[in-house]
Short mmCIF file of C-alpha atoms in Angstrom, two decimals:
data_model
loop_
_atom_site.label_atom_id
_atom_site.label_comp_id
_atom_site.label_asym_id
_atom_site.label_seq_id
_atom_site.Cartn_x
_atom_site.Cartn_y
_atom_site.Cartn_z
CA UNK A 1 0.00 0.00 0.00
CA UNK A 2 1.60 3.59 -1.35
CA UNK A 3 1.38 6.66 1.25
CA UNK A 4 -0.93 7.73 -1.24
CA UNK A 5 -3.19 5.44 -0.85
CA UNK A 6 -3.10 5.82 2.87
CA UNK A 7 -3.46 9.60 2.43
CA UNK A 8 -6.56 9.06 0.92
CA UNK A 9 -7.90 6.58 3.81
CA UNK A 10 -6.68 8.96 6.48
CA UNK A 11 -8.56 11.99 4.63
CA UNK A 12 -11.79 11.48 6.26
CA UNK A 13 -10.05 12.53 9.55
CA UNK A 14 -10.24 15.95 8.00
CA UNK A 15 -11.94 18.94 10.01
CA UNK A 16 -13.07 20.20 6.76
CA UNK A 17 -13.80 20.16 3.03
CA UNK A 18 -11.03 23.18 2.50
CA UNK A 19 -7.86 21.38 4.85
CA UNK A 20 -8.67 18.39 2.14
CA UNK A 21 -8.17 20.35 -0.76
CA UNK A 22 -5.11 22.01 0.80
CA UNK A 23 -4.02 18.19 1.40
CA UNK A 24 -4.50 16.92 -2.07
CA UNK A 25 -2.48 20.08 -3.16
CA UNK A 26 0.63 18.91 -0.95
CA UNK A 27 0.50 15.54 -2.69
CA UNK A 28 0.08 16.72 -5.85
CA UNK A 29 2.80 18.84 -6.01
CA UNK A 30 5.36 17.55 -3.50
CA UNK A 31 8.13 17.98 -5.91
CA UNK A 32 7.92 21.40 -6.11
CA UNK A 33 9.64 22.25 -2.59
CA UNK A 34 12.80 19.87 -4.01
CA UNK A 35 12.95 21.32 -7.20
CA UNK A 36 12.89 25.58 -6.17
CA UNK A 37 15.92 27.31 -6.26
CA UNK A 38 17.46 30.76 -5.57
CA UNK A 39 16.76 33.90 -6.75
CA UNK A 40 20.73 34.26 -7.28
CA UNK A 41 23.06 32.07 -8.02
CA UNK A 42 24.91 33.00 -5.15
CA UNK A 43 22.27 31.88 -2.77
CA UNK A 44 22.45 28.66 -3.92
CA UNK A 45 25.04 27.44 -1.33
CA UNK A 46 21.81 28.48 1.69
CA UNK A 47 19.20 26.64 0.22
CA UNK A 48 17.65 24.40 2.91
CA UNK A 49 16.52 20.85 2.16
CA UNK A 50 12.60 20.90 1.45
CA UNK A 51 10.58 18.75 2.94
CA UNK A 52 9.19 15.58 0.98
CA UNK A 53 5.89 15.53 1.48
CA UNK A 54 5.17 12.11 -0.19
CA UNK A 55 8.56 11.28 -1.92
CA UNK A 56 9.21 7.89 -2.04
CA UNK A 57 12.06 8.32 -1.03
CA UNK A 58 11.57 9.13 2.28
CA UNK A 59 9.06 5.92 2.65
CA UNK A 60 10.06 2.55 3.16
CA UNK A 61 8.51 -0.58 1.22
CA UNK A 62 5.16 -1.74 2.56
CA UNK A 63 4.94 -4.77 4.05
CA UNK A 64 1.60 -6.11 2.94
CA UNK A 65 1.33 -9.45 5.18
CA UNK A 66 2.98 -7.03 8.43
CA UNK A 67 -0.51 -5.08 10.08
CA UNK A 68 1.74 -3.72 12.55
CA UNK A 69 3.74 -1.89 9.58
CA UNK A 70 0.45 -0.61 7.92
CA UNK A 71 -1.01 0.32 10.89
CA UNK A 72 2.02 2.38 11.55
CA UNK A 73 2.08 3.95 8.17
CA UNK A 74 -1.36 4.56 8.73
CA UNK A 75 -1.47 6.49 12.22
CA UNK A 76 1.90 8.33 10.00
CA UNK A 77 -0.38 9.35 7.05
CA UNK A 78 -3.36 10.51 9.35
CA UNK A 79 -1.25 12.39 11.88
CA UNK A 80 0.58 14.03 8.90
CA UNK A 81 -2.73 15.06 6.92
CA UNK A 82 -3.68 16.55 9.93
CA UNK A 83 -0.78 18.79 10.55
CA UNK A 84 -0.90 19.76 7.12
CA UNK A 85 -4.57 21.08 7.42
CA UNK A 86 -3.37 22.60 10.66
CA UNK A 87 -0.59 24.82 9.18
CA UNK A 88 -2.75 25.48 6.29
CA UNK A 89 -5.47 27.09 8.34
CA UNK A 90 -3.92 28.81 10.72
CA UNK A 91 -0.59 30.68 8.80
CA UNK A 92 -2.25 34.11 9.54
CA UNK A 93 -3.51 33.13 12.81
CA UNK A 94 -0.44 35.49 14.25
CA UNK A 95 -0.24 37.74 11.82
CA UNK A 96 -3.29 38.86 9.69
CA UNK A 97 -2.79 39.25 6.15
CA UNK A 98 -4.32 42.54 5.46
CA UNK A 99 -4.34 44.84 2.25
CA UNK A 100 -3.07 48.04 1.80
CA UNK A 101 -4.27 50.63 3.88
CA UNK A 102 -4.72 52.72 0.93
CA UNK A 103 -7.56 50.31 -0.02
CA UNK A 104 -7.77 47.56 -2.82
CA UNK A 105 -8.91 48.65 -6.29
CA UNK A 106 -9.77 46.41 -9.01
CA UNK A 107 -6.71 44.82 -11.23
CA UNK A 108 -9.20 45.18 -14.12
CA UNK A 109 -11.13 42.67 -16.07
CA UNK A 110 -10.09 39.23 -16.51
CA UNK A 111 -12.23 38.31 -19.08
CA UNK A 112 -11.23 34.99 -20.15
CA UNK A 113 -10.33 33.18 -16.63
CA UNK A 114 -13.21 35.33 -14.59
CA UNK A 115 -15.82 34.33 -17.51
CA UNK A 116 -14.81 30.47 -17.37
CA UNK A 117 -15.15 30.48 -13.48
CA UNK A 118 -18.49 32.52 -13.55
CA UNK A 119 -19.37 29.39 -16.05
CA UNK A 120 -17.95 26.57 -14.44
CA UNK A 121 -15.72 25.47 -17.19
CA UNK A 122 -12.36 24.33 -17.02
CA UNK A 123 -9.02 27.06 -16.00
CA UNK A 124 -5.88 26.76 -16.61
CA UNK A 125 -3.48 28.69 -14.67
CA UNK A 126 0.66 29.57 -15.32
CA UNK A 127 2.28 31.03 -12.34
CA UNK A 128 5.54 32.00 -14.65
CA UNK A 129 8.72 33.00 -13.23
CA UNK A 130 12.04 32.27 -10.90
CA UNK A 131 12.30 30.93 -7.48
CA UNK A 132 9.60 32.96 -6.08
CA UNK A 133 7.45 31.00 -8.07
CA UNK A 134 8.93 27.96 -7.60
CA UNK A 135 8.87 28.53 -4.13
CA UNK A 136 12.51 28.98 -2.30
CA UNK A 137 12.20 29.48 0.80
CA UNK A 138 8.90 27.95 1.52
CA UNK A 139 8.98 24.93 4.34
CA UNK A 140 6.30 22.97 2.17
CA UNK A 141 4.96 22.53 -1.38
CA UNK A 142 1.46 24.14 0.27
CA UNK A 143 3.25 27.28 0.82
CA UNK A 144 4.40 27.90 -1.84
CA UNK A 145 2.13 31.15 -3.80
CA UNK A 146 0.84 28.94 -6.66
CA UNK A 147 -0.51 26.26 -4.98
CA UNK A 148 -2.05 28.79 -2.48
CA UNK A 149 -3.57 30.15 -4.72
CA UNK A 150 -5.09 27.04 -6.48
CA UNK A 151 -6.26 26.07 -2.91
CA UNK A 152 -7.96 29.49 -2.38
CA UNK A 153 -9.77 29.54 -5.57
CA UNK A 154 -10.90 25.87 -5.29
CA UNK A 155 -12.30 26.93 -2.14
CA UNK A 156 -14.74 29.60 -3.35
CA UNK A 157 -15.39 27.61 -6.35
CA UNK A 158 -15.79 24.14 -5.16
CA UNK A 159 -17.17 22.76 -8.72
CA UNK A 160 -14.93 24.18 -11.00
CA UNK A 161 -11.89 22.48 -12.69
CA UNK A 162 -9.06 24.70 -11.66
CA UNK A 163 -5.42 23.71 -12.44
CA UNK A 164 -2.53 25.92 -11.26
CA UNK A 165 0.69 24.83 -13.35
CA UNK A 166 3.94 26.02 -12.20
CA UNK A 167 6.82 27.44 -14.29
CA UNK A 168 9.22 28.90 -11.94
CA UNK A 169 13.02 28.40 -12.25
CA UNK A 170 15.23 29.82 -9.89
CA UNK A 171 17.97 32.16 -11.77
CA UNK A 172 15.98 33.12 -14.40
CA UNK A 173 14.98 36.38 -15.63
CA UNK A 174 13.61 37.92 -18.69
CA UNK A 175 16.63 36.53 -21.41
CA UNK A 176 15.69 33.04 -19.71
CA UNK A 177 12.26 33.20 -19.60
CA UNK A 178 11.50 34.09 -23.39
CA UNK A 179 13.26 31.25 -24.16
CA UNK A 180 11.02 28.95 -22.17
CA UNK A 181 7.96 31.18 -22.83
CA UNK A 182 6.49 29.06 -25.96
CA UNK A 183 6.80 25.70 -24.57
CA UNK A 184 6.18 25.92 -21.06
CA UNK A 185 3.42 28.60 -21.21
CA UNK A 186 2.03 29.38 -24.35
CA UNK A 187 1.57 25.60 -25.31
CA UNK A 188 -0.31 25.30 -22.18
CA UNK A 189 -3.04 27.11 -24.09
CA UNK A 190 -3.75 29.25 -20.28
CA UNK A 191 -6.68 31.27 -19.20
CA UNK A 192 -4.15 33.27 -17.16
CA UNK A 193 -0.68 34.19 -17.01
CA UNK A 194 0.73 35.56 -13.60
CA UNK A 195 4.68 36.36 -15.00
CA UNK A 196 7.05 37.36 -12.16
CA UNK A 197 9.82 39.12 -13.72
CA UNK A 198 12.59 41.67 -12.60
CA UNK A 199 14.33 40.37 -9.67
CA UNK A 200 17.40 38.51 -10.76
CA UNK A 201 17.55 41.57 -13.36
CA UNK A 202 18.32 43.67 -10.69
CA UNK A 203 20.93 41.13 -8.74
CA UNK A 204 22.54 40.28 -12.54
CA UNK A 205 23.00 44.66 -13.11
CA UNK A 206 21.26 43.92 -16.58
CA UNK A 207 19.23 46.74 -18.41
CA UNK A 208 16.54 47.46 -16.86
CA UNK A 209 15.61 48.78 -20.26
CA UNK A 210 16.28 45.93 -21.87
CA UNK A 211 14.56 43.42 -19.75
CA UNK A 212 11.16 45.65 -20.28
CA UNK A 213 11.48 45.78 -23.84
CA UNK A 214 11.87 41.53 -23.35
CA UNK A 215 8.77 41.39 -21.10
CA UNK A 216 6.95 43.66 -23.34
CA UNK A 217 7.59 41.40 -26.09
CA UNK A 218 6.74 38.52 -24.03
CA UNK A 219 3.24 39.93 -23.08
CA UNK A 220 2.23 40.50 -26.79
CA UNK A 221 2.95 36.85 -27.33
CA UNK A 222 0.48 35.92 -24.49
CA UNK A 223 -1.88 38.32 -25.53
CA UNK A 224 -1.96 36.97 -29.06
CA UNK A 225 -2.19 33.47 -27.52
CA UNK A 226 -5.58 34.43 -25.94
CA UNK A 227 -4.46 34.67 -22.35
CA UNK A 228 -5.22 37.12 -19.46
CA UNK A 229 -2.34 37.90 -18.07
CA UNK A 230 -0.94 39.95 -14.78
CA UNK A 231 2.55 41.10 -13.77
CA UNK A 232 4.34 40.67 -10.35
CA UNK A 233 7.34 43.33 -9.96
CA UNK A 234 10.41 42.50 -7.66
CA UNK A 235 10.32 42.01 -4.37
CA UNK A 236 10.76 44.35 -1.24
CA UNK A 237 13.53 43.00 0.86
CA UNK A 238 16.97 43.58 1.35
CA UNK A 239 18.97 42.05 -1.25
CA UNK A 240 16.93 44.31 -3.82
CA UNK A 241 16.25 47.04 -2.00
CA UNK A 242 20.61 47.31 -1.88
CA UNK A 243 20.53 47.80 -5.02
CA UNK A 244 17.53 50.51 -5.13
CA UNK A 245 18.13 52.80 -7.99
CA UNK A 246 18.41 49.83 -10.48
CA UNK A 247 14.98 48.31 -8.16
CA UNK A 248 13.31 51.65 -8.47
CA UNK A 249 13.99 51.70 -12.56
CA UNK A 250 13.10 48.15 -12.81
CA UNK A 251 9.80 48.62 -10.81
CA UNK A 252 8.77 51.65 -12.74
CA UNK A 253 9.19 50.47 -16.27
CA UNK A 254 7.56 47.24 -15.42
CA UNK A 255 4.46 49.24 -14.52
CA UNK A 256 4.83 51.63 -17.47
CA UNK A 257 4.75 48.45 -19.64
CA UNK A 258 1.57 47.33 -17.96
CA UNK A 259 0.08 50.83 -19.05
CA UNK A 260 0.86 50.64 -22.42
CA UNK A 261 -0.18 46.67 -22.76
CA UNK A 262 -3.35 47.33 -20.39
CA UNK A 263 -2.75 44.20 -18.56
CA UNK A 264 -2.57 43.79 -14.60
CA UNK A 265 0.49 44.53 -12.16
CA UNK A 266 0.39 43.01 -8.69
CA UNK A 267 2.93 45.40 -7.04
CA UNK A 268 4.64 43.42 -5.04
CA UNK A 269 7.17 45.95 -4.11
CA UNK A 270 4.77 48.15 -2.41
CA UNK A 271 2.55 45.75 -1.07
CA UNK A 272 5.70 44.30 0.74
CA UNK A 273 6.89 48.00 1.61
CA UNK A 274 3.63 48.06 3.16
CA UNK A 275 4.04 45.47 5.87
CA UNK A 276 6.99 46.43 7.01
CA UNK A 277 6.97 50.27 6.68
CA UNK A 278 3.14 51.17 7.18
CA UNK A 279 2.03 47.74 9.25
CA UNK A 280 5.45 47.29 11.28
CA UNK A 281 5.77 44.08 10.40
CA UNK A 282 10.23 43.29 11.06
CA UNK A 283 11.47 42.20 7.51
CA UNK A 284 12.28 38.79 8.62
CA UNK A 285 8.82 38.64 9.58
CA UNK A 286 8.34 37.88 5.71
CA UNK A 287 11.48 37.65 4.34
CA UNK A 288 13.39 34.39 5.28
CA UNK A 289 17.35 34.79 6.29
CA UNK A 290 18.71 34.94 2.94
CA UNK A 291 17.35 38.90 2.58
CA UNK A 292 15.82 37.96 -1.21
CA UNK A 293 13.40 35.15 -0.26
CA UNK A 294 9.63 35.26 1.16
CA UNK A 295 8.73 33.07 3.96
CA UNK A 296 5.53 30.71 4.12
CA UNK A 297 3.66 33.74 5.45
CA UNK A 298 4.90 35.95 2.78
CA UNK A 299 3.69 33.55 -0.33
CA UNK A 300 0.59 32.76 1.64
CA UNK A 301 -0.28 36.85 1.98
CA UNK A 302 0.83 37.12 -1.38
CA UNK A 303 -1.43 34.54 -2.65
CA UNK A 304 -4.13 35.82 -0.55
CA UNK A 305 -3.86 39.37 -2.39
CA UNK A 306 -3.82 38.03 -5.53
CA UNK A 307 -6.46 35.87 -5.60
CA UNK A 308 -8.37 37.88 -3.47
CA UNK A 309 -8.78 40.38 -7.02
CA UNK A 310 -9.16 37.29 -9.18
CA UNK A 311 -12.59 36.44 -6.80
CA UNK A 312 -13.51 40.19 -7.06
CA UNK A 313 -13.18 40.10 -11.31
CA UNK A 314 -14.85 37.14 -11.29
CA UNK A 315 -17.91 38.78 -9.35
CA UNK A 316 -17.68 41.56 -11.70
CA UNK A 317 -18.07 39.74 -14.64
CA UNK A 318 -21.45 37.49 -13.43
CA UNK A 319 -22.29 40.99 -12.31
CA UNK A 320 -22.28 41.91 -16.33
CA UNK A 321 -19.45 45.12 -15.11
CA UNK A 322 -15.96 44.78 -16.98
CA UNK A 323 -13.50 47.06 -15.51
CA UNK A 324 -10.69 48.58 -17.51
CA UNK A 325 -7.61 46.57 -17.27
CA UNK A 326 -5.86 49.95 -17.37
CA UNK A 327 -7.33 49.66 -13.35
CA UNK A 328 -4.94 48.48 -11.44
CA UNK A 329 -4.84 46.45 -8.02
CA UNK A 330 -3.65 47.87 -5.05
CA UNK A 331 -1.59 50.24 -7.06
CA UNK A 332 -0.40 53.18 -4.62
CA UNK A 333 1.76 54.74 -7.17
#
């Protein structure tokens, strides 16, 4: 008997049809944790060991004819399901995730992911990027923002075929990414594109010029591919924020491209400024030791944000009312 299998026994023991969702996300993308990597190349050397959730290699051959082995694999599975829906529902219990003070606006219409939802039909999802899509720095495949997210939207839709795909490789930027962009998202015929870009750009000294003009040529593929798609700018933490007249560039032109595309930006840079300079939140609060990484609470807040305006164009769209994608989400600049 697999520790799949056992999962699924032991999922009954759940408190709740959400903490089984968030379970069957863990197993079905335990590989993610292993496989996320720096931001930089020269963080490579800190990476922690992720967890494996249900790698195989971490469990040993069942004994079928040995009930004391199963049952012990089974009191395992249970005890493990249960601290996952634990974690999962209780990450803000601490610290609240709240949105900008400054209030949330709309990021605009989503027309081709809001109007599937608002129909029930299938979505696909790409969360494109580097390790902060892949998830460095997260303790668990849950935590990491994608699969947040796919848990929070298959939460307020509970019939709908959602599938969150993600395409995050740590080290890349722009140069990297438009070399993956046709195979690993376009070919994935998405709904939605969330592309976080800009970071390494800014840790590498390239262009920022030059990495916009990429992106921008990036986005008119997607666009032409049928695709919503949003932006996520660099982070706010230390590494970046060393380096903040080539961050500041980066973060302007990014949104400047937005404009002129009239697609959404998800500013993580101020939203991130935000905690720590308007909601006192210490940077290692979010940030994780490295000074370039978010922590589980930072994806999960991130997540929350995000999908958050997802639910809200969703509700605009049943509601007949399509918002401008010039509009932008919690956009204080």
């Amino acid at each position: 008997m697999t520790l799949l299998a056992i999962a699924a026994i032991a999922a009954p023991a759940l408190p709740t049809s959400a903490a089984r969702a968030q379970t069957a996300e863990v197993t079905q993308h335990a590989a993610l944790s292993a496989a996320a990597q720096s931001d930089s190349s020269k963080s490579d050397s800190a990476k922690p060991s992720a967890p494996q959730v249900n790698g195989a290699s971490d469990v040993p051959p069942v004994d079928d004819a040995n009930p004391s082995q199963q049952k012990g694999l089974t009191a395992k599975a249970i005890e493990t399901v249960k601290q996952v829906a634990k974690s999962a529902g209780d990450i803000f219990s601490r610290v609240p995730c709240l949105p900008p003070k400054g209030g949330a606006k709309s990021m605009g219409s989503l027309p081709h992911v809001a109007g599937k939802l608002a129909s029930g039909e299938p979505v696909v999802i790409v969360a494109f990027g580097s390790s902060s899509t892949s998830g460095y720095g997260a303790t668990s495949p849950e935590f990491t923002y994608p699969n947040r997210l796919a848990a929070q939207l298959r939460r307020q839709y509970p019939g709908a075929d959602i599938t969150v795909v993600n395409r995050g490789k740590g080290g890349d930027d722009a140069p990297e990414m438009m070399k993956r962009l046709q195979e690993q998202v376009i070919d994935m015929k998405p709904d939605m594109v969330i592309w976080q870009v800009g970071t390494n750009a800014v840790l590498r000294n390239l262009d920022p010029a030059e990495t916009a003009k990429l992106v921008e040529d990036g986005i008119a593929r997607i666009q032409a591919a049928g695709a919503d798609l949003v932006l996520v700018d660099p982070q706010y933490s230390p590494r970046v924020t060393e380096r903040a007249e080539s961050a500041g560039q980066m973060v302007r032109l990014l949104h400047k491209v937005a404009d002129l595309r009239h697609i959404g930006i998800f500013p993580r840079f101020e939203v991130m400024r935000e905690w720590h300079e308007n909601q006192a939140l210490p940077i290692d609060s979010f940030v994780i030791a490295d000074g370039l990484h978010m922590n589980d609470w930072g994806y999960a807040c991130f997540a929350q944000l995000l999908g958050d305006d997802i639910i809200k164009s969703v509700g605009q769209i049943k509601l007949g009312v399509n918002v401008p994608s010039r509009v932008r989400a919690y956009r204080p600049m």
